[in-house]
XYZ file of C-alpha atoms in Angstrom:
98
model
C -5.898 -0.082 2.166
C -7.336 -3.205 4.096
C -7.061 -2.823 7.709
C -5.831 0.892 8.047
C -7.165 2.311 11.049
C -6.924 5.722 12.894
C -5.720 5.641 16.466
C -8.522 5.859 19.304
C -11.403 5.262 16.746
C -14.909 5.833 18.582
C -12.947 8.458 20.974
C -13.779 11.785 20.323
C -11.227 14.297 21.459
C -11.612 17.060 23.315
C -12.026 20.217 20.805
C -8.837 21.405 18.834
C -6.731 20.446 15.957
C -5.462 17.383 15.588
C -2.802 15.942 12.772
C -1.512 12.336 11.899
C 0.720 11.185 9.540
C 1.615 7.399 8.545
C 3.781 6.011 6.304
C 3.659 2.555 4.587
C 6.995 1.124 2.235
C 6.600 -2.263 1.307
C 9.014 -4.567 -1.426
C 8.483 -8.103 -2.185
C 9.904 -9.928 -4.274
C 9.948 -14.116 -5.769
C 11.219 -16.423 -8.484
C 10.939 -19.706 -9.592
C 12.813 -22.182 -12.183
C 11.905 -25.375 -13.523
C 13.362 -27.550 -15.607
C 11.621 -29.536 -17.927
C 13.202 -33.400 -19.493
C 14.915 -32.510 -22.644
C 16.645 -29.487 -21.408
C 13.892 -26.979 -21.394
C 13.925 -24.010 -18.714
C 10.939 -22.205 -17.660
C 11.765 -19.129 -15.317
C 9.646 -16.464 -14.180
C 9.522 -13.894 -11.713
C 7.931 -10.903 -9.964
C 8.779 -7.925 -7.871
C 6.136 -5.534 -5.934
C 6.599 -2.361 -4.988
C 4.369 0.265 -2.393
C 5.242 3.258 -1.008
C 2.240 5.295 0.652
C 1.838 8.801 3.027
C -1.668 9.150 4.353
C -1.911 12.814 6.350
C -4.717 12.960 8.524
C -6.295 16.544 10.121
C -9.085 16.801 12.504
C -10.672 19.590 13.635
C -13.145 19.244 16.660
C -15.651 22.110 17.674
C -16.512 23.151 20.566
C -20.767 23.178 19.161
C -22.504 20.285 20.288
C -25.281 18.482 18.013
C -27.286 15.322 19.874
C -24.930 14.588 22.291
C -22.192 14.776 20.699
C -19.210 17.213 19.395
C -19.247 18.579 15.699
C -15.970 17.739 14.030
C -14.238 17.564 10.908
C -11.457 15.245 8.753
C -9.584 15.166 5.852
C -7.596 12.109 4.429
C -5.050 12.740 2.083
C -3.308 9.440 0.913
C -0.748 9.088 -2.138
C 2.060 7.399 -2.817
C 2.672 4.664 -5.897
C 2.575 1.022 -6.577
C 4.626 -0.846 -9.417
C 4.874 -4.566 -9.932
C 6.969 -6.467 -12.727
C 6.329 -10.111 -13.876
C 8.533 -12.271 -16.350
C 8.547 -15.079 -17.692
C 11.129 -16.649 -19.997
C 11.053 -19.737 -21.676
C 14.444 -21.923 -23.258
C 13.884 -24.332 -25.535
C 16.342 -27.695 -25.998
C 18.731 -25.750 -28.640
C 18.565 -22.650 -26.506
C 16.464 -20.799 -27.869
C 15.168 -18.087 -25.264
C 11.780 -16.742 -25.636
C 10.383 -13.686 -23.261
């Protein structure tokens, strides 16, 4: 994801565990119609959906390596993402075409 940061970046903790846990739900959603001389209708649409969990655990040491403190992360993201476009089309003796 664009933009996702973790909080205090470029502070190091003192030594211990450390957990975070952020969660993301986003739905969207837009539509249009337009109609054309002669009685034609174009329509089309589109919804978005995203639902994320990113876990974060950090584990600083107490060793010390050039300065600075010896630690370790895991990022464990998932989640799921679904988006739906139409489009649907009705001629002058209404006929519909998808």
């Amino acid at each position: 994801m664009l933009g996702y940061t973790v909080p205090l970046s470029g502070y190091t903790p003192p030594p211990g565990f450390y957990y975070s846990n952020t969660f993301y739900l986003y739905s969207g959603s837009a539509s249009a119609n337009v109609t054309f001389p002669l009685g034609r209708v174009a329509g089309a649409g589109l919804t978005y959906q995203f639902a994320v969990n990113i876990s974060q655990a950090v584990w600083i040491t107490e060793m010390q390596a050039l300065g600075g403190s010896i630690g370790f992360a895991a990022l464990i993201p998932f989640g799921s993402e679904t988006t739906h476009a139409s489009l649907e089309f009705t001629g002058p003796l209404g006929i519909n075409r998808n």
